[in-house]
PDB file of C-alpha atoms in Angstrom:
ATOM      1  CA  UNK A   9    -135.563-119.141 -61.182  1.00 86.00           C
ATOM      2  CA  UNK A  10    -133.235-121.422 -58.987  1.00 93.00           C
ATOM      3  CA  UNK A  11    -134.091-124.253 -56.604  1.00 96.00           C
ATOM      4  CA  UNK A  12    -131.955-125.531 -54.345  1.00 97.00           C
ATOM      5  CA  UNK A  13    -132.215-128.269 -52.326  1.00 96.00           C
ATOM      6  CA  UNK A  14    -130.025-129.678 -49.487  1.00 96.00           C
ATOM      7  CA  UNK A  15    -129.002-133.141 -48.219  1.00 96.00           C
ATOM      8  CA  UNK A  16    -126.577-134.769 -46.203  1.00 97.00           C
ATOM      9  CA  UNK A  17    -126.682-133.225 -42.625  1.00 96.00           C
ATOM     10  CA  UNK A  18    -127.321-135.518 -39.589  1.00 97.00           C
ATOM     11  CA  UNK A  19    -125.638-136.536 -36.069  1.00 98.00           C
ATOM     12  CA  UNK A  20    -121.765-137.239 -36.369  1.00 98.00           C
ATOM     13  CA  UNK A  21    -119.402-137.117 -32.694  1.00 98.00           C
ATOM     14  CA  UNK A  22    -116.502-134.181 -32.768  1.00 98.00           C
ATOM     15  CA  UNK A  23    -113.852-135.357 -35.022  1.00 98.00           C
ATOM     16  CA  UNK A  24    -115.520-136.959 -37.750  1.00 98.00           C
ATOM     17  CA  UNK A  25    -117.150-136.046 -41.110  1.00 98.00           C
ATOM     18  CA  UNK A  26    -119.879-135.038 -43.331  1.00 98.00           C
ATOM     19  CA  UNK A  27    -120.637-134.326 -46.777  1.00 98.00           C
ATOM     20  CA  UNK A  28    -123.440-131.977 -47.627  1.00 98.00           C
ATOM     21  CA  UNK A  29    -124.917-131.703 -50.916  1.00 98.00           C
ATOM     22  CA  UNK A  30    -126.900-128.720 -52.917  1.00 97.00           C
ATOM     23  CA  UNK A  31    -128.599-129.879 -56.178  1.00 97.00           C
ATOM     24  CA  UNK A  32    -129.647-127.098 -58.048  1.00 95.00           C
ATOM     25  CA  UNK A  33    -132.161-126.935 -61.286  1.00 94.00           C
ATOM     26  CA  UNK A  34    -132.263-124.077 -62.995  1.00 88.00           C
ATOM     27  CA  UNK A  35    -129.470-121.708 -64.120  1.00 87.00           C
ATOM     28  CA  UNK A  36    -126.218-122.099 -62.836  1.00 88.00           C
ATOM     29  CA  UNK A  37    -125.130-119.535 -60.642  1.00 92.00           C
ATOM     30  CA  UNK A  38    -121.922-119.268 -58.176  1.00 94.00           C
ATOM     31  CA  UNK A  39    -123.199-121.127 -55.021  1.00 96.00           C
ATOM     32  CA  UNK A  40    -122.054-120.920 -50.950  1.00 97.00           C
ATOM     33  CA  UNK A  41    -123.081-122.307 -47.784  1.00 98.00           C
ATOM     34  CA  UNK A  42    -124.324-120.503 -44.462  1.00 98.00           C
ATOM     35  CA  UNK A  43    -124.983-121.184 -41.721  1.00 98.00           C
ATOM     36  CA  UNK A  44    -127.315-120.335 -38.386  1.00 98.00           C
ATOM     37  CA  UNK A  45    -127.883-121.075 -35.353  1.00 97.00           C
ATOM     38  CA  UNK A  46    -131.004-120.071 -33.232  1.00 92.00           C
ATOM     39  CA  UNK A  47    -131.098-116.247 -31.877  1.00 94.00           C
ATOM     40  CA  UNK A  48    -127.885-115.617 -34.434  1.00 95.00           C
ATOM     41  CA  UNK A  49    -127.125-114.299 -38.074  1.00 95.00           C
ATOM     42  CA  UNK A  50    -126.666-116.331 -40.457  1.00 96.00           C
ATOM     43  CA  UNK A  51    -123.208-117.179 -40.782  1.00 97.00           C
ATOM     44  CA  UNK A  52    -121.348-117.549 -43.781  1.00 98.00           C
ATOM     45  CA  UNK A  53    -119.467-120.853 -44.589  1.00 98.00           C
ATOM     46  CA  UNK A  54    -118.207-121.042 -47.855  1.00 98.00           C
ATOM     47  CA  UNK A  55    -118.531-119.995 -51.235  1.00 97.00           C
ATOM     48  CA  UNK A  56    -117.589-121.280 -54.756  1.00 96.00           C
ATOM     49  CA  UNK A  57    -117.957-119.489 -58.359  1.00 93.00           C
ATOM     50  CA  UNK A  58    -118.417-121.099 -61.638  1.00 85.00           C
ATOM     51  CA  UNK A  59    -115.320-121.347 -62.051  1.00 78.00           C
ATOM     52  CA  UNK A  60    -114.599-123.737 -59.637  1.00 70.00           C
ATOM     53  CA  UNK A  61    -111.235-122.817 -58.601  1.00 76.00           C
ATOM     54  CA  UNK A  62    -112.209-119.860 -57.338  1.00 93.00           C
ATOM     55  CA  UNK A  63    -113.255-120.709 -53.400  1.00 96.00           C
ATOM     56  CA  UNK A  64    -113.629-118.791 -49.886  1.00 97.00           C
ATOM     57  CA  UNK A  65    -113.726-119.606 -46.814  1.00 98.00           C
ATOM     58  CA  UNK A  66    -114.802-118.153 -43.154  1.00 98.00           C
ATOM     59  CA  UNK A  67    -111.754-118.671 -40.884  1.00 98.00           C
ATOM     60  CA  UNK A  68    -113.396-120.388 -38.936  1.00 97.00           C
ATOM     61  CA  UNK A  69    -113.770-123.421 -41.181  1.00 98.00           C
ATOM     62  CA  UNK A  70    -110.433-122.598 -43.404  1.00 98.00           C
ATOM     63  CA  UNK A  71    -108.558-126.303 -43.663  1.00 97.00           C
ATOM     64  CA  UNK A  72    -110.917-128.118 -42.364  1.00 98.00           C
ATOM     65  CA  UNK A  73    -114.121-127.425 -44.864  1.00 98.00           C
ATOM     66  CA  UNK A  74    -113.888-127.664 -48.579  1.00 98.00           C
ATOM     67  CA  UNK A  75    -116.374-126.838 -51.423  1.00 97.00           C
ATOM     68  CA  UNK A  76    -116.754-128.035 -54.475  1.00 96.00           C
ATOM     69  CA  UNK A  77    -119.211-128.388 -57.304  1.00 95.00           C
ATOM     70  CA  UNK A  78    -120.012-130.791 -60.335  1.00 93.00           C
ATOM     71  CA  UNK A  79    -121.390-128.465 -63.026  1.00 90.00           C
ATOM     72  CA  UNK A  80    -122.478-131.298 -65.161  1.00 91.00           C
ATOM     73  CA  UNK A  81    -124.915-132.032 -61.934  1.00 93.00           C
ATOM     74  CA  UNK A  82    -125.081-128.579 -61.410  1.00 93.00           C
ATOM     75  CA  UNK A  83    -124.811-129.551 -57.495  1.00 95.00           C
ATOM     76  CA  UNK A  84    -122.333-128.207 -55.020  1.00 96.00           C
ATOM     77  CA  UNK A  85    -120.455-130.235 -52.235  1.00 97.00           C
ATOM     78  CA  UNK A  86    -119.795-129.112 -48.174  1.00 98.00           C
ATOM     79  CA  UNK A  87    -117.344-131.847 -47.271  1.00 98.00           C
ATOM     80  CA  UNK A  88    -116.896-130.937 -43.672  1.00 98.00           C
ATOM     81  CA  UNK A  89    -114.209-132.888 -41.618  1.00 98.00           C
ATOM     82  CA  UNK A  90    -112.435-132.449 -37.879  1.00 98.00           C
ATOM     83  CA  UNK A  91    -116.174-131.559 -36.747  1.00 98.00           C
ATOM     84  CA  UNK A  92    -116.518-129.536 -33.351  1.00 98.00           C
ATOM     85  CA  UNK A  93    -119.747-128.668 -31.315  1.00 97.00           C
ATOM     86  CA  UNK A  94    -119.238-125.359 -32.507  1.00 97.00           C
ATOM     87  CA  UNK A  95    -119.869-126.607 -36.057  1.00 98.00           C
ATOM     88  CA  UNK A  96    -123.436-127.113 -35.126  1.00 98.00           C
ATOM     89  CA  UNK A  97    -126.134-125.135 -37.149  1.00 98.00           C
ATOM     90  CA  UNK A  98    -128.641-125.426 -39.651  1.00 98.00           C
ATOM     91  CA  UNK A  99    -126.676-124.970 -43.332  1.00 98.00           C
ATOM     92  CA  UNK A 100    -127.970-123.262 -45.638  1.00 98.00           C
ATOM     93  CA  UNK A 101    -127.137-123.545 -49.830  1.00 98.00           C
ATOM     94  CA  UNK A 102    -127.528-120.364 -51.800  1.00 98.00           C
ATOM     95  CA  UNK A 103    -127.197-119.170 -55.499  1.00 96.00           C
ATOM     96  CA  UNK A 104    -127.090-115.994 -57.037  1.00 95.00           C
ATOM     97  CA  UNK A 105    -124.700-113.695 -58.853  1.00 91.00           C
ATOM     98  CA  UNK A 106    -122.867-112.261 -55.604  1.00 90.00           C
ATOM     99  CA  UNK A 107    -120.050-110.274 -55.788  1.00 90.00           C
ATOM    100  CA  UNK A 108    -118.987-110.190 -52.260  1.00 94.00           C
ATOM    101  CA  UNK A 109    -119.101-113.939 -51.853  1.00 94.00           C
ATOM    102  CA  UNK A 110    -119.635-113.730 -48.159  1.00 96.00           C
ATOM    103  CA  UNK A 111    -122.979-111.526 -47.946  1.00 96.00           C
ATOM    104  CA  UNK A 112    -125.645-113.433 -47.692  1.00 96.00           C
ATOM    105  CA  UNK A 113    -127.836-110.244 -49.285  1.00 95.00           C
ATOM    106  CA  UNK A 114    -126.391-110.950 -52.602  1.00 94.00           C
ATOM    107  CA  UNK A 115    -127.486-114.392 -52.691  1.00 96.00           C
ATOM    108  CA  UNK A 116    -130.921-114.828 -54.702  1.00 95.00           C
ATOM    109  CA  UNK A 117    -131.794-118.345 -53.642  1.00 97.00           C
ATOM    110  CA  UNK A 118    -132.091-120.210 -50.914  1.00 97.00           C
ATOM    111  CA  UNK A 119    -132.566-123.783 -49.587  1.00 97.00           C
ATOM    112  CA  UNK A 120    -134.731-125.482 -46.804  1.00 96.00           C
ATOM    113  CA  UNK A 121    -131.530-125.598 -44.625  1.00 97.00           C
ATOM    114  CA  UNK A 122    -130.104-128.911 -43.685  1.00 97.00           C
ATOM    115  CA  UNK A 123    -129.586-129.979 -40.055  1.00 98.00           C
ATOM    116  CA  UNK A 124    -125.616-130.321 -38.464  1.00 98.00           C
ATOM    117  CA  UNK A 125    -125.788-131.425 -35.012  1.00 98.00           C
ATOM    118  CA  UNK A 126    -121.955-132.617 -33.737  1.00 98.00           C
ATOM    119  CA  UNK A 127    -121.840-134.623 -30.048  1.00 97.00           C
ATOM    120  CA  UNK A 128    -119.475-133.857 -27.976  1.00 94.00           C
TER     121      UNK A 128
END
């Protein structure tokens, strides 16, 4: 059993930053971020395995997004810079052994969700 829980989302203006944070007890499993907004899918964001050289990214995010995790905290990082409105969602942390990083059925655990809202 995982548990993940999220921190770091609040109200930044376009352009700037924010770090998220997903601490995790349990096992330690490769970890991503997702991402929704009301009346869509959940979107995903990025994704990072143990080995934490291995990374993905959505286009949409690639260069501007990176993820990262401390295994001694067993906690993995968002840090999310150039913000647009369009970066605006509820993110999401998840665990699990997935093989297709980006599926957000192979994840076993989930977060609360964390709040992003950029001003234009």
């Amino acid at each position: 059993q995982v548990h993940l829980v999220e921190s770091g989302g609040g109200l930044v203006q376009a352009g700037g930053s924010l770090r998220l944070s997903c601490a995790a007890s349990g096992h330690t499993y490769p970890m991503a971020w997702f991402r929704q907004v009301p009346g869509k899918e959940r979107e995903f964001v990025a994704a990072i395995r143990l080995s934490a050289s291995a990374t993905f990214y959505a286009d949409s995010v690639k260069g501007r997004f990176t993820i990262s995790r401390d295994m001694a905290k067993n906690t993995a990082y968002l840090q999310m810079n150039t913000l647009t409105p369009e970066d605006t969602a509820v993110y999401y942390c998840a665990a699990g052994t997935a093989v297709r990083p980006s599926r957000a059925d192979e994840y076993d655990w989930w977060g609360q969700g964390t709040l992003v809202t950029v001003s234009s």
